Amino acid sequence: METRRLAGFVPAVLAMALGAVGSSAQVEHAGEIEGVVRDVDSKEPLAGALVSIVASGGRAVSHGDGTFHIPVPGLRTYAVRVERLGYRTVSLEVDASREEIVVVEMEANPISLPDLVVTGSVVARAVNEVLRPTSVFAGEDLQRRLAGTLAETLSSEPGLAVSSMGPGSAHPVIRGLSGDRILMLEDGERVGDEFASGSDHATALDASSARRVEVIRGPGAILYGSNALGGVINVVRDDVPSSVPHHLTGAFHLQGQSVSNAAGGSLNLTYGLTDHIPVRLELSRRSSGDLETPVGSLENTSTDIREISGGTSWVDDWGHAGATFRYYGNDYGIPGGFVGGHEAGVRVEMERTATRLRSVLRPRGAFESIEIDAGHTWYEHREIEPPDILGTLFERRTVSGEILARHGGWGPFSSGGVGTRTSWEDFGFGGTLFTPNSTHTSFAVFALEEVDLNPIRLEAGLRYDWARVRPDREDPTSEIGHIRERSFGAASGSFGALAQLTQNLTVGGSAARAFRTPSVNELFSEGPHLAAYAFEVGNPSLEMERGTGIDLFVRLTGNRLNAEMTWFHNAIADYVFPLETGELSRVRLPIFQFQGEDAVLTGFESALEWAMVGDLTVEAVASYVRGRIKATDEPLPLIPPLQGRFAIGYAPRNWFVEAETRVAARQDRTGPFESPTDGYAVFDLSAGIRITVMGRLNVITVRGENLGNTEYRNHLSRVKEIMPQAGRSISVAYRVVF
């Protein structure tokens, strides 16, 4: 009995001692930031707080006694950020050269400070400080929203929607744009899959094992180049570890969903083999059956996803250098019942392997860091018609390299970066497609600079891209036109300004000019695309798309209220889209002809989070986009309607409950041969609990969706013609970070 009392007494004495001495206690290990996280009122230690260093990327999770320690590359001052759901985020400066214990006291609050953003900016900044509308999903917030696909996980954010040909092929839509106009990234690098070449193609990204997901809405991603007319989605995993933990760290996640009998889980582990060599391993698996709707099952929509990765690096004072390998496989179904489709549907088998080399050097000179990336991706996509016949084959091999040098103060510039990127892609086609095998080569140089004129900050960027698409055969007599080599070159630019009018009120705006090279499929497609149930006809004479986008926004950030309102206008010259001709091909499939027209998309996005009284919160989101062909003022096809959600929740420190209503208006502004869709309102309810077990924070979340079993249809779903959206569903998720 005395031994047990002593064992419980020691951590308590340690915590009280730390509180008494403040920052005068000495750290146990040189070259580290060590500290303790506790509640500001009760002084009790807090487990499960995420402590991260903004510059180096090092991070740790506080233990049951609230303690943490993070190795740092040098003895200097670091910006440290401490986050835990149910508490206000704490940001502070820590001088590692003083080798003193850091005491972090957190204040309970249902609304946290805005998350950090690392995508599309040369300096990591909070969401309310970036020059473009941005959303961040991380930690428990990501767990609450996690769905079967990345698109569904993000769909609750302003400006985002989902298009699909079934639950396995859900695509994200940003401001009415999707496919090849949204740049999909994994740890800042292009994924290299074929999701953009067909509505039936799934993206080779799974959010269940992600540390965070960042969404940049609108054009102007100078750091990433073309294919970002609509925005950027970056799934951050840190596959190449940038710091060495002293103990085994990682996260374990389990999830199940009733509406499709889905079950899945993921595990990622990082361990320090030596003081300089960390190793990261990850496993994930998810499978589901056919989707249940209020009127019956949507047949042939089961999925089977598996993923494995491993990475390591050498970490030292000069930075880190390492490598990672990742495998992704997904077998999923596309339902039948469409015009020209197979009665039993089509099965899709896709595989992706990616190898990446990454180095981040921190020289002492003109540049604060130099990032060097090189990667190789192989992707294969097979569409199988019953009983076991290969109908369509897509293959893609990508080799890429990039250098980005970031700097601090340079004359008038407070921060910035310059870089270059090159890539070579090999496209192969098979089955019933007559699309010629082709290569795509690109090269780019870019610069992005910031000027701080406190309280105004300016940002300007410039980029030049050159691209060449070369088919393996030239055919001037082809039925679709003269198949030949095409070259494209264009300059992109952006300019933005942000002004902090008061401590809580920020206004800003940006203008950007971006471009997109027509894809191989848009240029040279010729033949039936099996799982898309379409006969696609390319256009070898298409010009590149040139988009000019304007964003104006106002943000309000406070202890009890966060709000943002954005207006946007995006004019795209030679906007390429597949126009349904109303005719059937010789194999009885609808013919879609790719063509280019000047288009304009205008709309707004709004979001509000308000802690009304105590731990009672209200959240409201709304977004709208109007797309039209400029010459005729006719509606663009497949544009989402006015939509939004309203939620009210109660979230004290150790549990939460939230009721939510998702709504959409009727969409009757439709393109040729596109049917209108009625509006709807769907009710959801979620709850969760946070429990500290063996010094680790465990979070359990239960979510009920479409509890009224409402029959409704998503305007962007081709499945709406044969079945409504998912019926009543209960999902359970468990997550522990250690």
XYZ file of C-alpha atoms in Angstrom:
738
model
C 0.000 0.000 0.000
C 2.791 2.423 0.889
C 4.550 1.635 -2.391
C 1.437 2.453 -4.427
C 0.950 5.704 -2.518
C 4.547 6.645 -3.179
C 4.174 5.826 -6.877
C 1.204 8.183 -7.153
C 2.862 10.811 -4.955
C 6.003 11.238 -7.082
C 4.282 12.613 -10.230
C 2.199 14.938 -8.075
C 5.288 16.295 -6.334
C 6.993 16.709 -9.723
C 4.050 18.664 -11.114
C 3.876 20.901 -8.034
C 7.604 21.455 -8.162
C 7.445 22.467 -11.795
C 4.623 24.866 -11.004
C 6.549 26.333 -8.101
C 9.831 26.869 -9.890
C 8.290 28.022 -13.209
C 11.035 27.902 -15.828
C 13.967 27.635 -13.441
C 14.087 23.817 -13.356
C 16.734 22.275 -15.590
C 15.978 19.911 -18.461
C 17.253 16.349 -18.263
C 18.722 16.269 -21.791
C 20.648 18.999 -23.581
C 19.416 19.913 -27.053
C 15.746 19.444 -26.149
C 12.696 21.447 -25.231
C 11.113 19.871 -22.172
C 8.036 20.905 -20.270
C 4.708 20.102 -18.683
C 1.158 20.918 -19.820
C -1.555 21.540 -17.231
C -4.970 23.077 -16.675
C -4.687 26.754 -15.734
C -7.434 26.530 -13.086
C -7.022 23.107 -11.458
C -3.256 22.807 -12.155
C -3.904 19.179 -13.075
C -1.633 17.726 -15.801
C -3.142 17.316 -19.277
C -2.481 14.189 -21.316
C -2.831 14.121 -25.097
C -1.817 17.716 -25.807
C 0.022 18.050 -29.137
C 3.183 20.125 -28.763
C 4.843 21.133 -32.035
C 7.762 23.296 -33.139
C 6.698 25.430 -36.073
C 10.054 25.731 -37.843
C 11.618 22.265 -37.502
C 8.446 20.176 -37.604
C 9.325 18.329 -34.401
C 6.399 17.377 -32.199
C 5.420 15.372 -29.131
C 2.282 14.355 -27.226
C 2.080 15.066 -23.493
C 2.012 12.040 -21.168
C -0.389 11.320 -18.305
C 1.675 13.540 -15.995
C 1.575 16.325 -18.586
C 5.273 16.105 -19.440
C 6.772 16.268 -22.927
C 10.169 16.634 -24.582
C 11.135 17.448 -28.182
C 14.683 17.263 -29.633
C 15.686 20.447 -31.478
C 18.327 20.885 -34.197
C 20.056 23.854 -32.558
C 20.135 25.929 -29.399
C 18.090 28.937 -30.459
C 14.610 30.394 -29.986
C 11.683 28.400 -31.384
C 8.001 29.116 -31.925
C 6.122 26.398 -30.003
C 2.434 25.603 -30.352
C 0.368 23.517 -27.903
C -3.063 22.182 -28.943
C -5.726 20.104 -27.189
C -9.406 19.942 -28.054
C -11.527 21.604 -25.380
C -8.751 24.117 -24.638
C -7.516 27.276 -26.277
C -4.360 26.753 -28.299
C -1.209 28.231 -26.731
C 1.576 29.775 -28.824
C 4.845 30.787 -27.184
C 8.526 31.459 -27.842
C 11.027 29.106 -26.179
C 14.782 29.672 -25.979
C 16.316 26.174 -26.176
C 19.738 27.486 -25.173
C 18.480 28.197 -21.634
C 17.769 24.476 -21.031
C 14.856 25.150 -18.678
C 11.557 23.390 -18.098
C 8.642 25.018 -19.939
C 5.337 25.209 -18.061
C 2.328 25.495 -20.371
C -0.995 26.376 -18.760
C -4.074 25.896 -20.948
C -7.438 27.560 -20.551
C -10.605 25.518 -21.150
C -12.589 26.857 -24.100
C -14.882 25.181 -26.659
C -13.315 27.265 -29.479
C -9.603 26.837 -30.162
C -7.229 29.217 -31.897
C -7.062 28.758 -35.681
C -4.804 25.910 -36.831
C -1.448 26.382 -38.521
C -1.248 26.195 -42.319
C 1.856 24.957 -44.145
C 0.371 24.526 -47.659
C 0.820 27.259 -50.254
C 2.825 29.585 -48.003
C 6.521 30.133 -47.421
C 5.948 30.564 -43.669
C 3.678 28.441 -41.466
C 0.826 30.679 -40.319
C -2.459 30.404 -38.472
C -5.573 30.078 -40.632
C -6.684 33.632 -39.819
C -3.314 34.994 -41.024
C -3.150 33.418 -44.495
C -4.034 35.293 -47.667
C -6.422 32.687 -49.095
C -9.501 30.953 -47.702
C -8.187 27.842 -45.960
C -9.520 24.921 -43.947
C -7.499 22.617 -41.690
C -8.534 19.235 -40.285
C -6.343 17.702 -37.585
C -6.485 15.509 -34.491
C -9.898 14.933 -32.951
C -11.558 17.304 -35.403
C -10.375 15.080 -38.258
C -11.629 12.000 -36.402
C -15.122 13.493 -36.013
C -15.420 14.158 -39.747
C -13.637 11.056 -41.044
C -15.672 9.225 -43.712
C -15.045 6.480 -46.239
C -13.321 8.809 -48.727
C -11.277 11.978 -48.548
C -13.932 13.920 -50.473
C -16.694 12.982 -48.019
C -14.423 13.843 -45.075
C -13.972 17.390 -46.401
C -17.514 17.956 -47.677
C -18.756 19.853 -44.601
C -16.400 22.789 -45.215
C -17.536 25.978 -47.005
C -17.020 25.841 -50.745
C -16.628 22.066 -50.899
C -18.942 19.449 -52.375
C -18.765 15.824 -53.562
C -19.276 14.296 -57.005
C -19.299 10.547 -57.571
C -20.439 7.465 -59.434
C -20.870 5.581 -56.164
C -19.311 5.777 -52.699
C -15.932 4.382 -53.785
C -15.265 7.042 -56.427
C -16.168 10.227 -54.545
C -14.358 13.323 -55.869
C -13.821 16.619 -54.034
C -15.341 19.704 -55.685
C -14.082 23.178 -54.750
C -16.125 26.194 -55.859
C -17.732 24.166 -58.644
C -14.386 22.889 -59.998
C -13.135 19.326 -59.755
C -10.972 16.742 -61.489
C -7.802 18.121 -63.056
C -8.460 21.619 -61.661
C -7.860 20.527 -58.055
C -4.292 19.701 -57.116
C -4.066 16.658 -54.818
C -0.925 16.500 -52.686
C 0.577 14.063 -50.191
C 3.142 15.728 -47.917
C 3.332 18.531 -50.480
C 3.986 16.285 -53.497
C 1.603 15.427 -56.341
C -0.111 12.071 -55.877
C 0.337 10.894 -59.479
C -2.900 8.912 -59.803
C -5.614 9.111 -62.480
C -8.537 10.376 -60.386
C -8.858 13.492 -62.558
C -9.384 11.578 -65.816
C -12.800 10.141 -65.001
C -15.733 10.510 -62.626
C -15.414 6.793 -61.876
C -11.784 7.066 -60.708
C -11.040 7.105 -56.987
C -8.181 9.141 -55.577
C -5.270 7.163 -54.137
C -5.418 9.060 -50.845
C -6.800 7.849 -47.522
C -7.298 10.376 -44.727
C -7.591 7.862 -41.845
C -3.843 7.823 -41.170
C -3.223 11.511 -41.893
C -1.848 13.835 -39.231
C -3.683 16.733 -40.826
C -5.454 17.726 -44.044
C -5.236 21.248 -45.450
C -7.514 22.736 -48.120
C -6.673 25.942 -50.011
C -9.681 27.298 -51.893
C -9.188 29.255 -55.084
C -6.323 29.727 -57.601
C -2.895 31.174 -56.908
C -0.838 28.232 -55.637
C 2.432 29.623 -57.009
C 4.477 27.002 -55.130
C 2.661 24.140 -56.893
C 1.922 25.422 -60.370
C -0.724 24.361 -62.849
C -3.827 22.255 -62.134
C -4.757 24.458 -59.168
C -7.467 26.621 -60.717
C -9.936 25.422 -58.093
C -7.658 24.853 -55.132
C -5.221 22.535 -53.381
C -5.775 19.601 -51.003
C -2.724 18.451 -49.037
C -2.786 15.282 -46.908
C 0.057 15.651 -44.380
C 1.558 12.456 -42.945
C 5.287 13.255 -42.422
C 6.288 9.989 -44.089
C 9.914 11.145 -43.967
C 10.343 11.883 -40.227
C 12.003 15.207 -39.411
C 12.775 14.586 -35.711
C 13.850 11.715 -33.460
C 11.470 10.827 -30.601
C 12.911 9.454 -27.348
C 10.105 6.926 -27.033
C 7.805 5.061 -29.381
C 5.202 7.530 -30.690
C 2.284 7.209 -33.075
C -1.466 6.880 -33.362
C -3.986 4.048 -33.571
C -7.417 4.472 -35.145
C -10.451 2.190 -35.546
C -13.737 2.991 -37.284
C -16.941 1.195 -38.269
C -20.033 2.334 -40.169
C -23.409 0.602 -40.372
C -24.788 1.935 -43.667
C -22.233 -0.043 -45.692
C -21.028 -2.540 -43.073
C -17.668 -0.770 -43.212
C -14.777 -1.470 -40.846
C -11.243 -0.168 -40.889
C -8.246 0.886 -38.901
C -4.813 2.439 -39.151
C -1.623 2.397 -37.125
C 1.445 4.574 -37.504
C 4.576 4.297 -35.368
C 7.741 6.384 -35.146
C 10.742 5.155 -33.180
C 14.261 6.460 -32.732
C 16.776 3.737 -33.620
C 19.621 6.043 -32.617
C 19.953 9.689 -31.651
C 19.983 10.535 -35.370
C 17.842 7.868 -37.081
C 14.046 7.747 -36.692
C 11.924 5.101 -38.432
C 8.249 5.527 -39.316
C 5.918 2.640 -40.202
C 2.255 2.749 -41.173
C -0.475 0.199 -41.855
C -4.116 0.790 -42.742
C -7.009 -1.293 -44.014
C -10.665 -0.534 -44.736
C -13.395 -2.609 -46.339
C -17.106 -2.037 -46.873
C -20.117 -3.723 -48.436
C -22.843 -2.345 -50.674
C -24.300 1.017 -49.678
C -27.798 0.996 -48.138
C -30.222 3.738 -49.184
C -33.781 4.492 -47.982
C -35.157 2.587 -51.007
C -32.755 -0.367 -51.104
C -29.132 -1.395 -51.676
C -26.885 0.241 -54.259
C -25.428 -2.951 -55.689
C -21.758 -3.421 -56.547
C -20.447 -0.559 -54.381
C -18.224 -2.491 -51.966
C -14.630 -1.351 -51.394
C -11.387 -2.886 -50.166
C -8.558 -0.448 -49.365
C -5.114 -1.355 -48.038
C -2.061 0.792 -47.484
C 1.449 0.313 -46.096
C 4.407 2.647 -45.863
C 7.824 2.959 -44.281
C 10.228 5.852 -43.995
C 13.451 6.839 -42.303
C 15.912 9.716 -42.246
C 19.109 11.068 -40.758
C 18.436 14.009 -38.443
C 21.185 16.396 -37.406
C 21.836 20.053 -36.639
C 22.033 20.811 -40.379
C 18.524 19.430 -41.027
C 17.425 15.991 -42.154
C 17.532 13.718 -45.212
C 15.579 10.538 -45.766
C 13.400 8.328 -47.918
C 9.973 6.707 -47.840
C 8.042 4.051 -49.736
C 4.239 3.787 -49.864
C 1.873 1.222 -51.395
C -1.843 1.876 -51.918
C -4.383 -0.581 -53.274
C -8.118 -0.175 -53.766
C -10.692 -2.513 -55.280
C -14.127 -0.927 -55.577
C -17.326 -1.200 -57.550
C -19.199 1.105 -59.912
C -22.947 0.362 -59.876
C -24.866 -0.575 -63.021
C -28.164 0.753 -64.273
C -26.833 3.618 -66.423
C -27.518 4.039 -70.132
C -25.168 1.671 -71.956
C -23.877 0.244 -68.676
C -23.560 -3.307 -67.489
C -26.491 -4.518 -65.442
C -24.174 -5.858 -62.724
C -21.833 -2.842 -62.848
C -18.040 -2.750 -63.204
C -15.227 -3.553 -60.779
C -12.162 -1.312 -60.588
C -8.732 -2.457 -59.389
C -6.159 0.229 -58.726
C -2.634 0.151 -57.320
C -0.082 2.849 -56.594
C 3.495 2.702 -55.347
C 5.459 5.832 -54.514
C 9.092 6.284 -53.540
C 10.262 9.637 -52.295
C 13.623 11.134 -51.316
C 13.443 14.286 -49.214
C 16.075 16.541 -47.648
C 15.618 19.733 -45.661
C 18.886 21.597 -45.191
C 19.247 24.522 -42.790
C 22.336 26.447 -43.913
C 23.668 29.444 -42.085
C 23.514 32.082 -44.749
C 21.125 33.704 -47.175
C 18.573 30.886 -46.938
C 16.872 29.586 -43.814
C 16.119 26.227 -45.415
C 16.574 24.384 -48.692
C 14.102 21.604 -49.455
C 15.083 18.992 -52.042
C 12.501 16.450 -53.213
C 12.715 13.646 -55.741
C 10.058 11.036 -56.369
C 8.947 8.115 -58.496
C 5.301 6.990 -58.730
C 3.799 4.014 -60.543
C 0.043 3.759 -60.937
C -2.221 1.204 -62.628
C -5.998 1.276 -62.973
C -7.984 -1.665 -64.406
C -11.727 -1.645 -65.131
C -13.177 -5.172 -65.193
C -16.509 -6.046 -66.779
C -18.323 -9.272 -65.835
C -17.339 -12.027 -65.696
C -13.622 -11.135 -65.729
C -12.853 -9.150 -68.871
C -10.457 -6.203 -68.952
C -12.458 -3.334 -70.429
C -10.232 -0.308 -69.823
C -6.646 0.108 -68.640
C -4.851 3.257 -67.444
C -1.157 3.244 -66.522
C 0.953 6.158 -65.355
C 4.588 6.487 -64.351
C 5.902 9.755 -62.902
C 9.441 10.926 -62.125
C 9.769 14.363 -60.537
C 12.229 16.618 -58.765
C 11.898 19.938 -56.946
C 14.062 22.414 -55.058
C 12.594 25.120 -52.830
C 14.814 27.593 -50.976
C 13.143 29.665 -48.241
C 14.644 32.829 -46.827
C 14.001 35.319 -44.059
C 14.550 39.049 -44.375
C 15.964 40.084 -47.757
C 15.923 43.853 -48.165
C 12.235 44.849 -48.422
C 11.075 41.211 -48.171
C 10.257 39.832 -44.725
C 10.216 36.233 -46.023
C 10.005 34.346 -49.276
C 11.117 31.461 -51.389
C 12.403 30.588 -54.841
C 12.413 27.235 -56.536
C 12.224 25.019 -59.580
C 10.382 21.819 -60.491
C 10.589 19.295 -63.317
C 8.641 16.131 -64.083
C 8.300 13.382 -66.688
C 5.121 11.326 -66.971
C 4.414 8.299 -69.132
C 0.731 7.473 -69.857
C -0.390 4.092 -71.141
C -3.863 2.983 -72.228
C -5.373 -0.401 -72.995
C -8.541 -2.423 -73.282
C -11.141 -0.887 -75.578
C -9.571 2.603 -75.498
C -7.900 3.856 -78.665
C -6.203 6.750 -76.840
C -2.517 6.776 -77.877
C 0.188 6.190 -75.274
C 1.735 9.567 -74.485
C 4.383 11.352 -72.437
C 4.035 14.635 -70.560
C 7.160 16.659 -69.738
C 7.122 19.851 -67.663
C 9.520 22.397 -66.195
C 8.865 25.387 -63.934
C 10.606 28.167 -62.017
C 8.881 30.258 -59.366
C 9.267 32.842 -56.607
C 6.945 33.892 -53.776
C 7.772 36.893 -51.570
C 6.169 38.639 -48.589
C 6.481 42.230 -47.361
C 5.425 43.044 -43.797
C 4.211 46.640 -43.423
C 2.552 46.044 -40.049
C -0.453 46.023 -39.798
C -0.547 45.273 -43.549
C 1.169 42.269 -45.124
C 1.666 41.927 -48.875
C 2.392 38.784 -50.875
C 3.423 38.514 -54.526
C 4.322 35.480 -56.581
C 5.458 34.722 -60.112
C 5.838 31.398 -61.904
C 6.586 30.191 -65.407
C 5.627 26.693 -66.581
C 6.453 24.909 -69.802
C 4.832 21.601 -70.753
C 4.932 19.239 -73.725
C 2.459 16.428 -74.493
C 3.770 13.906 -77.015
C 1.663 10.961 -78.318
C 3.540 7.872 -79.487
C 2.053 8.257 -82.943
C 1.014 11.177 -85.134
C -2.235 10.776 -87.044
C -3.438 13.737 -89.139
C -6.420 11.724 -90.425
C -7.855 10.627 -87.078
C -11.623 10.966 -86.676
C -11.117 13.208 -83.603
C -8.689 15.566 -85.361
C -4.959 15.859 -85.999
C -3.232 13.858 -83.243
C 0.164 15.496 -82.796
C 2.677 16.806 -80.277
C 1.508 19.858 -78.345
C 3.598 22.347 -76.325
C 2.340 24.928 -73.839
C 4.029 27.724 -71.927
C 2.510 30.268 -69.573
C 3.294 32.647 -66.738
C 1.254 32.609 -63.530
C 1.135 35.350 -60.955
C -0.567 36.329 -57.739
C -0.826 39.359 -55.501
C -2.521 39.610 -52.138
C -2.858 41.938 -49.184
C -4.015 41.343 -45.629
C -4.719 44.088 -43.096
C -5.288 43.529 -39.389
C -7.655 46.388 -38.574
C -8.034 45.432 -34.898
C -6.781 42.616 -32.704
C -9.735 40.481 -33.821
C -10.734 41.869 -37.241
C -8.823 41.112 -40.439
C -9.668 41.964 -44.041
C -7.874 40.967 -47.184
C -7.972 40.077 -50.817
C -5.982 38.444 -53.555
C -5.850 38.289 -57.322
C -4.260 35.410 -59.171
C -3.723 34.287 -62.717
C -3.279 30.543 -63.166
C -3.371 28.097 -66.042
C -3.967 24.428 -66.810
C -2.619 22.325 -69.641
C -5.234 20.057 -71.259
C -4.771 16.498 -70.069
C -3.826 13.597 -72.307
C -7.404 12.297 -72.046
C -8.939 15.627 -73.057
C -6.618 15.905 -76.048
C -6.521 12.360 -77.396
C -9.355 10.255 -75.875
C -11.001 8.021 -78.426
C -13.234 5.182 -77.350
C -15.497 3.799 -74.623
C -14.535 4.524 -71.021
C -16.032 1.426 -69.432
C -16.685 2.348 -65.782
C -17.698 5.920 -66.671
C -20.365 4.546 -69.031
C -19.305 7.121 -71.600
C -17.819 7.220 -75.080
C -15.198 9.977 -74.776
C -14.027 11.980 -77.777
C -10.945 14.153 -77.320
C -9.944 17.352 -79.090
C -6.246 17.571 -80.120
C -6.603 21.310 -80.825
C -7.657 22.365 -77.328
C -5.890 25.413 -75.908
C -4.693 25.661 -72.328
C -7.064 27.081 -69.720
C -6.203 30.501 -68.289
C -7.941 31.507 -65.097
C -8.107 34.898 -63.388
C -9.397 34.684 -59.841
C -10.284 37.356 -57.278
C -10.956 36.715 -53.573
C -12.166 39.279 -51.019
C -12.654 38.257 -47.403
C -13.264 39.481 -43.878
C -12.378 37.464 -40.753
C -13.301 37.862 -37.116
C -11.317 35.882 -34.534
C -11.873 36.014 -30.788
C -12.138 34.035 -27.595
C -15.823 33.253 -28.178
C -16.362 33.905 -31.872
C -14.702 32.945 -35.164
C -16.281 34.040 -38.439
C -15.279 34.418 -42.084
C -17.052 35.656 -45.220
C -15.512 35.352 -48.715
C -16.624 36.517 -52.155
C -14.868 35.075 -55.195
C -14.878 35.520 -58.976
C -13.052 33.109 -61.300
C -12.973 33.767 -65.058
C -11.504 30.854 -67.035
C -10.674 31.238 -70.716
C -11.014 28.052 -72.848
C -12.585 26.110 -69.979
C -12.517 22.444 -71.057
C -15.460 20.203 -70.238
C -17.076 17.053 -71.675
C -20.289 18.102 -73.395
C -22.931 15.393 -73.638
C -24.018 15.416 -77.256
C -27.246 13.493 -76.743
C -26.049 10.820 -79.175
C -25.113 7.188 -78.587
C -21.971 5.526 -79.912
C -21.856 2.276 -81.869
C -21.588 0.423 -78.525
C -24.665 2.262 -77.184
C -22.766 4.571 -74.808
C -23.536 8.317 -74.482
C -21.003 10.358 -76.467
C -19.137 13.097 -74.570
C -17.119 15.555 -76.663
C -14.375 17.624 -74.978
C -14.597 21.278 -75.930
C -13.339 24.640 -74.689
C -15.478 27.666 -73.842
C -14.852 30.804 -71.806
C -16.516 30.335 -68.408
C -17.190 32.419 -65.317
C -17.755 31.140 -61.779
C -18.853 33.545 -59.035
C -19.998 32.874 -55.490
C -19.544 33.238 -51.759
C -18.531 31.182 -48.702
C -19.294 31.874 -45.061
C -18.519 30.171 -41.766
C -19.403 31.020 -38.167
C -18.382 29.397 -34.871
C -19.794 31.021 -31.719
C -19.556 29.974 -28.081
C -22.890 31.382 -26.932
C -22.878 30.560 -23.216
C -20.269 28.548 -21.360
C -19.551 25.389 -23.374
C -22.589 25.766 -25.658
C -21.538 26.433 -29.260
C -23.259 27.232 -32.549
C -21.726 26.603 -35.969
C -23.087 27.664 -39.356
C -21.634 27.184 -42.845
C -23.016 28.268 -46.237
C -21.636 28.390 -49.780
C -22.887 29.115 -53.279
C -21.354 29.174 -56.768
C -22.915 30.201 -60.066
C -21.190 28.909 -63.193
C -21.981 30.016 -66.739
C -20.597 29.927 -70.259
C -19.573 33.490 -70.983
C -20.645 33.697 -74.640
C -24.169 32.312 -74.220
C -24.807 32.815 -70.475
C -25.894 29.164 -70.326
C -25.250 27.282 -67.067
C -22.132 25.159 -66.747
C -22.960 21.496 -66.111
C -22.508 19.849 -62.712
C -22.439 22.937 -60.497
C -23.474 22.362 -56.842
C -26.515 24.233 -55.494
C -26.648 26.619 -52.545
C -25.767 24.419 -49.581
C -24.725 24.587 -45.950
C -25.100 23.191 -42.468
C -26.125 24.367 -39.015
C -24.916 22.735 -35.806
C -25.391 23.302 -32.086
C -23.170 21.535 -29.588
C -22.143 21.292 -25.990
C -18.432 20.591 -25.419
C -16.968 20.614 -21.899
C -13.438 19.348 -21.381
C -13.957 15.587 -21.430
C -16.982 14.999 -23.674
C -19.140 16.597 -26.349
C -22.505 16.256 -28.083
C -23.574 17.971 -31.308
C -26.741 18.104 -33.418
C -26.382 19.106 -37.061
C -28.597 19.769 -40.055
C -27.215 19.587 -43.598
C -29.226 21.447 -46.221
C -29.145 22.097 -49.962
C -31.418 24.124 -52.221
C -32.975 22.923 -55.466
C -30.602 23.046 -58.427
C -32.431 23.820 -61.671
C -29.623 25.729 -63.436
C -28.479 22.748 -65.472
C -26.465 22.093 -68.589
C -27.667 20.215 -71.690
C -29.121 16.756 -70.919
C -28.612 17.370 -67.179
C -31.641 16.895 -64.916
C -32.521 19.237 -61.988
C -32.358 18.066 -58.367
C -34.676 18.890 -55.462
C -33.407 20.473 -52.257
C -33.141 18.566 -48.990
C -32.495 18.761 -45.250
C -30.766 15.918 -43.371
C -30.370 15.584 -39.596
C -27.202 14.214 -37.897
C -26.220 13.691 -34.259
C -22.760 13.007 -32.807
C -21.195 12.561 -29.367
C -17.800 11.700 -27.962
C -15.790 11.183 -24.817
C -12.133 11.721 -23.906
C -10.586 9.289 -21.400
C -7.027 9.184 -20.103
C -5.866 5.562 -19.799
C -2.295 4.601 -18.846
C -1.196 8.164 -19.417
C -2.676 8.402 -22.939
C -5.685 10.338 -24.170
C -8.255 8.029 -25.767
C -11.109 9.522 -27.797
C -14.288 7.646 -28.709
C -16.757 9.233 -31.142
C -20.236 8.055 -32.147
C -22.025 9.667 -35.087
C -25.506 9.162 -36.488
C -26.115 10.440 -40.028
C -29.413 10.923 -41.847
C -31.249 9.812 -38.732
C -34.609 10.463 -40.396
C -33.686 8.061 -43.223
C -34.490 10.881 -45.644
C -34.583 10.083 -49.348
C -32.467 12.782 -51.020
C -30.159 13.139 -54.006
C -26.817 14.859 -54.488
C -26.914 16.937 -57.666
C -23.288 16.034 -58.521
C -23.842 12.281 -58.312
C -24.524 10.251 -61.459
C -25.974 7.614 -59.137
C -28.898 9.976 -58.419
C -30.574 8.716 -61.589
C -30.959 5.226 -60.107
C -30.647 5.603 -56.308
C -30.729 8.295 -53.589
C -27.911 9.022 -51.150
C -27.063 6.858 -48.126
C -29.791 6.087 -45.616
C -29.644 6.085 -41.824
C -26.136 5.330 -40.586
C -24.315 4.888 -37.274
C -20.517 5.129 -37.157
C -18.157 4.586 -34.235
C -14.517 5.733 -34.131
C -11.741 5.224 -31.598
C -8.374 6.996 -31.600
C -5.386 7.138 -29.285
C -2.230 9.176 -29.830
C 0.899 8.107 -27.971
